[in-house]
Amino acid sequence: MRRRAEQEQLIAERLKLEGSASGISSSEANHRLSQIKREVQAAGATSPGRSTKGIFKDTCSTDLLFLIDTTGSMGCYINTAKEQVKSIVKDIKEAFLNEAEIRVAVVGYKDHGDPGNPEFLDFTTSTDEVFLFLNNLSATGGDDEPEDVLGGVKQALNASWRQQTRCIIHIADAPPHGRELQNSPPCGYDRWATPGSEPHGLTHPALLKQLISLKVNYAFLRIKAATDNMAFTFFKAYSDTSSDCKLHTANRYYTQANIIAAATHVNVRGSSSSTSKAKAAPAFQEMELGTKFSALQHLVVKMVTSSASRTAVRLSAQETYDSLKTKRRGIELREIREDEDDNAELLETAPPQWNSSSWFDHVLRVEGFSPDVVHGTGTLDDMMAHDDAIMMSVTQLSIRKRSKPFAQGAMRVASYALTSLSTTPYVVKSYKKDRKKLAHLAEDMRIQALCKAFALEFNALVGEESSLDFIATTCLKVKTGPASKDAVMSLEPFIGTSYVKYNGNKNYVNDDIPNDGFNKRAQAFSHFTFERSQGRFLVCDLQGVGSLLTDPAIHTSDPERFKLSDTNLGKEGFKFFFQAHACNEFCVKLALKSNKSMVIPERYTFREHWPRKDITACCSNKLCGKIVHLATVKKSTKYPGFYWCGDCWPQLSSTTKLMCVAKGPTHEFEVSKFFYESQGTSAPRKCNAHREEDIEMSRAEDTRYTRVKERNSIKNCTGV
């Protein structure tokens, strides 16, 4: 008796350890799915939506100021600027789809004491007015080698800057007064060699600080080596806030500048939200003009378009376009402020210890939704037609995460994480404040699922060697654990930290690696999504590690689709993309027909026929969803109809023995807990035989209920 009691006690303790009856019922799961759909619809109905109309024009409209040395040696350059100003403005307008307003100003400077120093034309939209002003400039004066550069910059600061995109084009062949801005050895004769001793007491640090605070991009067109140190000094001032500054390779300080640029890049990557801010900050770039006057037009247009890209990145940081409209107007000088991160957190600097579960010091029990990874011939068309076709299922998980995040943005932090039954490394992304609800995360999850559906067709058309993929995202709500109850978060596979951003949701395109294969594919993929959807969707804001992408944005022609997404700019987003997009060999291979000339009139020509090639599928682990090739995919006879990637397959074979909780003799059964976690549910508590009995009983009960219902219905109809 005693031994039997001990055995029963051990069985009870084991059953308690292994957990109670698993999972939620199918009816409860359906109820939760219906509930989250209603929440998304309700959030969309109450959301005012983003007022995006005109945002392309406001971003790309440009104030362009020519700062020109008008001393004796500069006559040919003044004539070139005069002759090309109309075509320069025309090219800029065409680059911005003829929607942008371009205002031009001119500052001509000589030297102290020269008549007509400085000469100034404030911003105007009239190229005829600019032409006449340049025609009246005379290249005279300049007794010593240095000129009144700082006086010219001071006059430029006093111009009526108004547009969001702001550029100075500086054309000069001589440095300023003051030996600290001159090469070594300094100029042989300089009446004001001591910094600050020139007649107006100007120094470069204060002037450059004002230019940077005004978000003025600065392009110096190099003619002679005499200006190298001046350009290097300007470069250093701008590099304090921007990662997009460059010196020309002919500049004697080019190597030093590269060292500074590399250090700036490292520094900004380690700080909050700073990578995007560094890309958004105004930039200094030195370009070679030399005696090739024909290059002026190309250099100016290139600088303006790249400046507009930085403007777009900066404005993307602002929470709403309406707030932008309250800031942007007014001709007085003032700084255009950005949203700052006032909630910076201390970051984890140690490498993750994936093999040590105790290192992950927060244990959370979470519930939420994961995307269904089914894909068939008509899946993409169905998803494009209606949100309900982007299927999802209920998920229950236990997560271990590191309490200290390893990365952060303005609104979210990212922490290393593991699930309780998998060795796969994950990332948990959570909000610093309760800014978003589960409905918002569910919409983001659906967007990413739609992007994966696009990727499946794209890969089939371009070939496996050129494929792209999007990681699966699961949206979750905390039920128990250190985090506040009902806090929301997303879970996604960890793909590394060396992220590359290929394009943005406005007109940013990564031109630092133009020949990179992943970069080319990403640009073509965005174009493909627009073409394949016949202008209904455009997937962009592509970033990730290699071909594995995350956190995409999507623009929609229908303002009611994906209303909760802050990055959906609608048809204005189409303008941003095509303004910056240059088709590459992948666009040609896909025979894409749409182009930028079709955007403004909205008269598009699309490729009509898209052959279906079902050569890929998705890993059946809903937390993974990796795209796999059908020829090499892993399959298990134990789980027919499921596909597994190389990372999930080994984990599937790991099984554990559980005790069956059904009535009758005590017995064990083997189960893969990983499989059930991969499907978002807990492992079963009964063996196969007893589960099949339950199914049969349930069917019988359903049949009995149906017969009773039918019998009652007949009675009601006959009155018997």
PDB file of C-alpha atoms in Angstrom, residues 505-683:
ATOM      1  CA  ASN A 505       9.705  54.703 -47.653  1.00  0.00           C
ATOM      2  CA  LYS A 506      10.488  58.017 -49.337  1.00  0.00           C
ATOM      3  CA  ASN A 507      13.226  58.706 -51.866  1.00  0.00           C
ATOM      4  CA  TYR A 508      16.222  57.235 -50.062  1.00  0.00           C
ATOM      5  CA  VAL A 509      18.182  54.745 -52.157  1.00  0.00           C
ATOM      6  CA  ASN A 510      21.463  53.259 -50.973  1.00  0.00           C
ATOM      7  CA  ASP A 511      23.970  54.542 -53.515  1.00  0.00           C
ATOM      8  CA  ASP A 512      26.986  53.684 -51.362  1.00  0.00           C
ATOM      9  CA  ILE A 513      26.929  50.132 -52.784  1.00  0.00           C
ATOM     10  CA  PRO A 514      25.430  50.553 -56.277  1.00  0.00           C
ATOM     11  CA  ASN A 515      26.931  47.313 -57.610  1.00  0.00           C
ATOM     12  CA  ASP A 516      26.013  45.133 -54.643  1.00  0.00           C
ATOM     13  CA  GLY A 517      23.824  42.233 -55.741  1.00  0.00           C
ATOM     14  CA  PHE A 518      21.515  42.385 -52.716  1.00  0.00           C
ATOM     15  CA  ASN A 519      21.054  46.122 -53.233  1.00  0.00           C
ATOM     16  CA  LYS A 520      20.114  45.663 -56.894  1.00  0.00           C
ATOM     17  CA  ARG A 521      17.631  42.917 -56.041  1.00  0.00           C
ATOM     18  CA  ALA A 522      16.036  45.011 -53.316  1.00  0.00           C
ATOM     19  CA  GLN A 523      15.488  47.982 -55.663  1.00  0.00           C
ATOM     20  CA  ALA A 524      14.040  45.702 -58.348  1.00  0.00           C
ATOM     21  CA  PHE A 525      11.829  43.931 -55.798  1.00  0.00           C
ATOM     22  CA  SER A 526      10.200  47.220 -54.786  1.00  0.00           C
ATOM     23  CA  HIS A 527       9.498  47.983 -58.449  1.00  0.00           C
ATOM     24  CA  PHE A 528       8.193  44.431 -58.971  1.00  0.00           C
ATOM     25  CA  THR A 529       5.622  44.752 -56.165  1.00  0.00           C
ATOM     26  CA  PHE A 530       4.179  47.869 -57.805  1.00  0.00           C
ATOM     27  CA  GLU A 531       4.083  46.223 -61.224  1.00  0.00           C
ATOM     28  CA  ARG A 532       2.743  42.867 -60.040  1.00  0.00           C
ATOM     29  CA  SER A 533      -0.064  44.566 -58.088  1.00  0.00           C
ATOM     30  CA  GLN A 534      -0.848  46.831 -61.054  1.00  0.00           C
ATOM     31  CA  GLY A 535      -0.191  49.952 -59.024  1.00  0.00           C
ATOM     32  CA  ARG A 536      -2.084  48.951 -55.875  1.00  0.00           C
ATOM     33  CA  PHE A 537       0.916  48.299 -53.588  1.00  0.00           C
ATOM     34  CA  LEU A 538       4.583  49.237 -53.387  1.00  0.00           C
ATOM     35  CA  VAL A 539       6.824  47.526 -50.841  1.00  0.00           C
ATOM     36  CA  CYS A 540       9.826  49.594 -49.753  1.00  0.00           C
ATOM     37  CA  ASP A 541      11.904  50.593 -46.722  1.00  0.00           C
ATOM     38  CA  LEU A 542      13.913  47.431 -47.312  1.00  0.00           C
ATOM     39  CA  GLN A 543      16.630  46.627 -44.792  1.00  0.00           C
ATOM     40  CA  GLY A 544      18.243  43.572 -43.333  1.00  0.00           C
ATOM     41  CA  VAL A 545      21.242  41.293 -43.441  1.00  0.00           C
ATOM     42  CA  GLY A 546      22.055  40.052 -46.924  1.00  0.00           C
ATOM     43  CA  SER A 547      18.916  38.766 -48.611  1.00  0.00           C
ATOM     44  CA  LEU A 548      16.970  38.415 -45.348  1.00  0.00           C
ATOM     45  CA  LEU A 549      14.833  41.520 -44.836  1.00  0.00           C
ATOM     46  CA  THR A 550      12.754  42.937 -42.000  1.00  0.00           C
ATOM     47  CA  ASP A 551      10.501  45.884 -41.037  1.00  0.00           C
ATOM     48  CA  PRO A 552       9.320  46.784 -44.566  1.00  0.00           C
ATOM     49  CA  ALA A 553       6.876  49.563 -45.388  1.00  0.00           C
ATOM     50  CA  ILE A 554       4.080  49.386 -47.916  1.00  0.00           C
ATOM     51  CA  HIS A 555       2.360  52.184 -49.852  1.00  0.00           C
ATOM     52  CA  THR A 556      -1.213  51.569 -51.005  1.00  0.00           C
ATOM     53  CA  SER A 557      -3.396  53.228 -53.622  1.00  0.00           C
ATOM     54  CA  ASP A 558      -6.454  52.419 -51.489  1.00  0.00           C
ATOM     55  CA  PRO A 559      -6.419  54.746 -48.452  1.00  0.00           C
ATOM     56  CA  GLU A 560      -8.417  52.172 -46.474  1.00  0.00           C
ATOM     57  CA  ARG A 561      -5.738  49.464 -46.700  1.00  0.00           C
ATOM     58  CA  PHE A 562      -3.175  49.324 -43.886  1.00  0.00           C
ATOM     59  CA  LYS A 563      -4.417  52.576 -42.333  1.00  0.00           C
ATOM     60  CA  LEU A 564      -2.643  51.878 -39.036  1.00  0.00           C
ATOM     61  CA  SER A 565       0.802  51.913 -40.654  1.00  0.00           C
ATOM     62  CA  ASP A 566       2.663  55.174 -40.039  1.00  0.00           C
ATOM     63  CA  THR A 567       4.905  54.549 -43.048  1.00  0.00           C
ATOM     64  CA  ASN A 568       2.105  54.118 -45.628  1.00  0.00           C
ATOM     65  CA  LEU A 569       2.246  57.311 -47.696  1.00  0.00           C
ATOM     66  CA  GLY A 570      -0.273  56.180 -50.289  1.00  0.00           C
ATOM     67  CA  LYS A 571       0.156  57.516 -53.804  1.00  0.00           C
ATOM     68  CA  GLU A 572       2.644  60.110 -52.587  1.00  0.00           C
ATOM     69  CA  GLY A 573       4.870  57.159 -51.709  1.00  0.00           C
ATOM     70  CA  PHE A 574       4.754  56.022 -55.345  1.00  0.00           C
ATOM     71  CA  LYS A 575       6.141  59.433 -56.363  1.00  0.00           C
ATOM     72  CA  PHE A 576       8.988  59.185 -53.871  1.00  0.00           C
ATOM     73  CA  PHE A 577       9.969  55.740 -55.093  1.00  0.00           C
ATOM     74  CA  PHE A 578       9.983  56.465 -58.805  1.00  0.00           C
ATOM     75  CA  GLN A 579      11.709  59.813 -58.340  1.00  0.00           C
ATOM     76  CA  ALA A 580      14.732  57.988 -56.944  1.00  0.00           C
ATOM     77  CA  HIS A 581      14.494  54.610 -58.697  1.00  0.00           C
ATOM     78  CA  ALA A 582      16.779  53.620 -61.560  1.00  0.00           C
ATOM     79  CA  CYS A 583      15.899  50.327 -63.219  1.00  0.00           C
ATOM     80  CA  ASN A 584      18.655  47.695 -63.188  1.00  0.00           C
ATOM     81  CA  GLU A 585      19.194  44.334 -64.853  1.00  0.00           C
ATOM     82  CA  PHE A 586      16.650  42.633 -62.586  1.00  0.00           C
ATOM     83  CA  CYS A 587      13.939  45.087 -63.643  1.00  0.00           C
ATOM     84  CA  VAL A 588      14.866  44.293 -67.246  1.00  0.00           C
ATOM     85  CA  LYS A 589      14.795  40.539 -66.606  1.00  0.00           C
ATOM     86  CA  LEU A 590      11.314  40.887 -65.116  1.00  0.00           C
ATOM     87  CA  ALA A 591      10.179  42.997 -68.115  1.00  0.00           C
ATOM     88  CA  LEU A 592       8.773  45.707 -65.845  1.00  0.00           C
ATOM     89  CA  LYS A 593       7.052  48.458 -67.850  1.00  0.00           C
ATOM     90  CA  SER A 594       6.022  51.102 -65.320  1.00  0.00           C
ATOM     91  CA  ASN A 595       8.313  54.134 -64.955  1.00  0.00           C
ATOM     92  CA  LYS A 596       8.479  57.624 -63.470  1.00  0.00           C
ATOM     93  CA  SER A 597       6.934  59.354 -66.499  1.00  0.00           C
ATOM     94  CA  MET A 598       3.644  57.566 -65.733  1.00  0.00           C
ATOM     95  CA  VAL A 599       3.368  58.571 -62.064  1.00  0.00           C
ATOM     96  CA  ILE A 600       1.989  62.125 -62.222  1.00  0.00           C
ATOM     97  CA  PRO A 601      -0.650  61.491 -64.935  1.00  0.00           C
ATOM     98  CA  GLU A 602      -1.373  58.090 -63.314  1.00  0.00           C
ATOM     99  CA  ARG A 603      -1.520  56.428 -66.724  1.00  0.00           C
ATOM    100  CA  TYR A 604       0.433  53.216 -66.249  1.00  0.00           C
ATOM    101  CA  THR A 605       1.460  50.387 -68.504  1.00  0.00           C
ATOM    102  CA  PHE A 606       2.027  47.084 -66.708  1.00  0.00           C
ATOM    103  CA  ARG A 607       3.217  43.655 -67.617  1.00  0.00           C
ATOM    104  CA  GLU A 608       0.086  41.544 -67.923  1.00  0.00           C
ATOM    105  CA  HIS A 609       1.175  37.898 -67.790  1.00  0.00           C
ATOM    106  CA  TRP A 610       2.907  36.449 -64.739  1.00  0.00           C
ATOM    107  CA  PRO A 611       3.760  32.755 -65.057  1.00  0.00           C
ATOM    108  CA  ARG A 612       3.225  30.754 -61.868  1.00  0.00           C
ATOM    109  CA  LYS A 613       6.171  28.654 -60.777  1.00  0.00           C
ATOM    110  CA  ASP A 614       5.531  26.848 -57.511  1.00  0.00           C
ATOM    111  CA  ILE A 615       9.143  25.926 -56.796  1.00  0.00           C
ATOM    112  CA  THR A 616       9.352  27.342 -53.267  1.00  0.00           C
ATOM    113  CA  ALA A 617       7.372  27.169 -50.046  1.00  0.00           C
ATOM    114  CA  CYS A 618       7.698  28.415 -46.469  1.00  0.00           C
ATOM    115  CA  CYS A 619       9.009  26.572 -43.447  1.00  0.00           C
ATOM    116  CA  SER A 620       5.991  25.333 -41.493  1.00  0.00           C
ATOM    117  CA  ASN A 621       7.359  26.720 -38.230  1.00  0.00           C
ATOM    118  CA  LYS A 622       5.136  29.777 -37.865  1.00  0.00           C
ATOM    119  CA  LEU A 623       7.847  31.557 -35.890  1.00  0.00           C
ATOM    120  CA  CYS A 624      10.315  30.991 -38.733  1.00  0.00           C
ATOM    121  CA  GLY A 625       8.501  30.900 -42.082  1.00  0.00           C
ATOM    122  CA  LYS A 626      11.772  30.900 -44.023  1.00  0.00           C
ATOM    123  CA  ILE A 627      11.379  30.500 -47.786  1.00  0.00           C
ATOM    124  CA  VAL A 628      12.674  27.065 -48.818  1.00  0.00           C
ATOM    125  CA  HIS A 629      13.167  25.427 -52.211  1.00  0.00           C
ATOM    126  CA  LEU A 630      10.840  22.486 -52.802  1.00  0.00           C
ATOM    127  CA  ALA A 631      13.675  20.453 -54.309  1.00  0.00           C
ATOM    128  CA  THR A 632      15.670  20.518 -51.065  1.00  0.00           C
ATOM    129  CA  VAL A 633      12.990  21.036 -48.403  1.00  0.00           C
ATOM    130  CA  LYS A 634      12.866  18.658 -45.418  1.00  0.00           C
ATOM    131  CA  LYS A 635       9.716  16.552 -44.878  1.00  0.00           C
ATOM    132  CA  SER A 636       8.607  14.189 -42.116  1.00  0.00           C
ATOM    133  CA  THR A 637       6.228  11.260 -42.544  1.00  0.00           C
ATOM    134  CA  LYS A 638       5.089  11.901 -38.984  1.00  0.00           C
ATOM    135  CA  TYR A 639       3.834  15.370 -39.975  1.00  0.00           C
ATOM    136  CA  PRO A 640       2.575  15.078 -43.557  1.00  0.00           C
ATOM    137  CA  GLY A 641       2.009  18.313 -45.448  1.00  0.00           C
ATOM    138  CA  PHE A 642       4.583  20.231 -43.371  1.00  0.00           C
ATOM    139  CA  TYR A 643       7.846  21.664 -44.767  1.00  0.00           C
ATOM    140  CA  TRP A 644      10.960  22.379 -42.703  1.00  0.00           C
ATOM    141  CA  CYS A 645      14.052  24.515 -43.260  1.00  0.00           C
ATOM    142  CA  GLY A 646      17.551  23.356 -42.358  1.00  0.00           C
ATOM    143  CA  ASP A 647      17.505  25.164 -39.000  1.00  0.00           C
ATOM    144  CA  CYS A 648      14.152  23.813 -37.797  1.00  0.00           C
ATOM    145  CA  TRP A 649      14.501  20.243 -39.101  1.00  0.00           C
ATOM    146  CA  PRO A 650      17.026  18.989 -36.472  1.00  0.00           C
ATOM    147  CA  GLN A 651      14.889  20.412 -33.661  1.00  0.00           C
ATOM    148  CA  LEU A 652      11.844  18.527 -34.895  1.00  0.00           C
ATOM    149  CA  SER A 653      13.482  15.151 -34.193  1.00  0.00           C
ATOM    150  CA  SER A 654      14.059  15.950 -30.536  1.00  0.00           C
ATOM    151  CA  THR A 655      11.267  14.285 -28.559  1.00  0.00           C
ATOM    152  CA  THR A 656      10.342  13.904 -24.925  1.00  0.00           C
ATOM    153  CA  LYS A 657       8.164  11.442 -23.027  1.00  0.00           C
ATOM    154  CA  LEU A 658       5.005  12.722 -21.375  1.00  0.00           C
ATOM    155  CA  MET A 659       2.515  10.925 -19.188  1.00  0.00           C
ATOM    156  CA  CYS A 660      -0.947  10.549 -20.698  1.00  0.00           C
ATOM    157  CA  VAL A 661      -3.635  12.176 -18.528  1.00  0.00           C
ATOM    158  CA  ALA A 662      -6.498  10.064 -19.920  1.00  0.00           C
ATOM    159  CA  LYS A 663      -8.346   7.730 -17.595  1.00  0.00           C
ATOM    160  CA  GLY A 664      -7.011   4.204 -17.457  1.00  0.00           C
ATOM    161  CA  PRO A 665      -3.672   2.564 -16.823  1.00  0.00           C
ATOM    162  CA  THR A 666      -0.704   4.941 -16.462  1.00  0.00           C
ATOM    163  CA  HIS A 667       1.357   5.127 -19.630  1.00  0.00           C
ATOM    164  CA  GLU A 668       3.741   7.411 -21.496  1.00  0.00           C
ATOM    165  CA  PHE A 669       3.891   8.682 -25.066  1.00  0.00           C
ATOM    166  CA  GLU A 670       6.559  10.486 -27.111  1.00  0.00           C
ATOM    167  CA  VAL A 671       5.996  13.969 -28.452  1.00  0.00           C
ATOM    168  CA  SER A 672       8.005  16.723 -30.190  1.00  0.00           C
ATOM    169  CA  LYS A 673       7.316  19.784 -28.073  1.00  0.00           C
ATOM    170  CA  PHE A 674       9.134  21.837 -30.688  1.00  0.00           C
ATOM    171  CA  PHE A 675       6.528  20.873 -33.290  1.00  0.00           C
ATOM    172  CA  TYR A 676       3.650  22.124 -31.193  1.00  0.00           C
ATOM    173  CA  GLU A 677       5.469  25.304 -30.231  1.00  0.00           C
ATOM    174  CA  SER A 678       6.129  25.889 -33.933  1.00  0.00           C
ATOM    175  CA  GLN A 679       2.366  25.796 -34.444  1.00  0.00           C
ATOM    176  CA  GLY A 680       1.732  28.209 -31.580  1.00  0.00           C
ATOM    177  CA  THR A 681       0.215  25.741 -29.133  1.00  0.00           C
ATOM    178  CA  SER A 682       1.185  23.593 -26.171  1.00  0.00           C
ATOM    179  CA  ALA A 683       2.056  19.914 -26.446  1.00  0.00           C
TER     180      ALA A 683
END
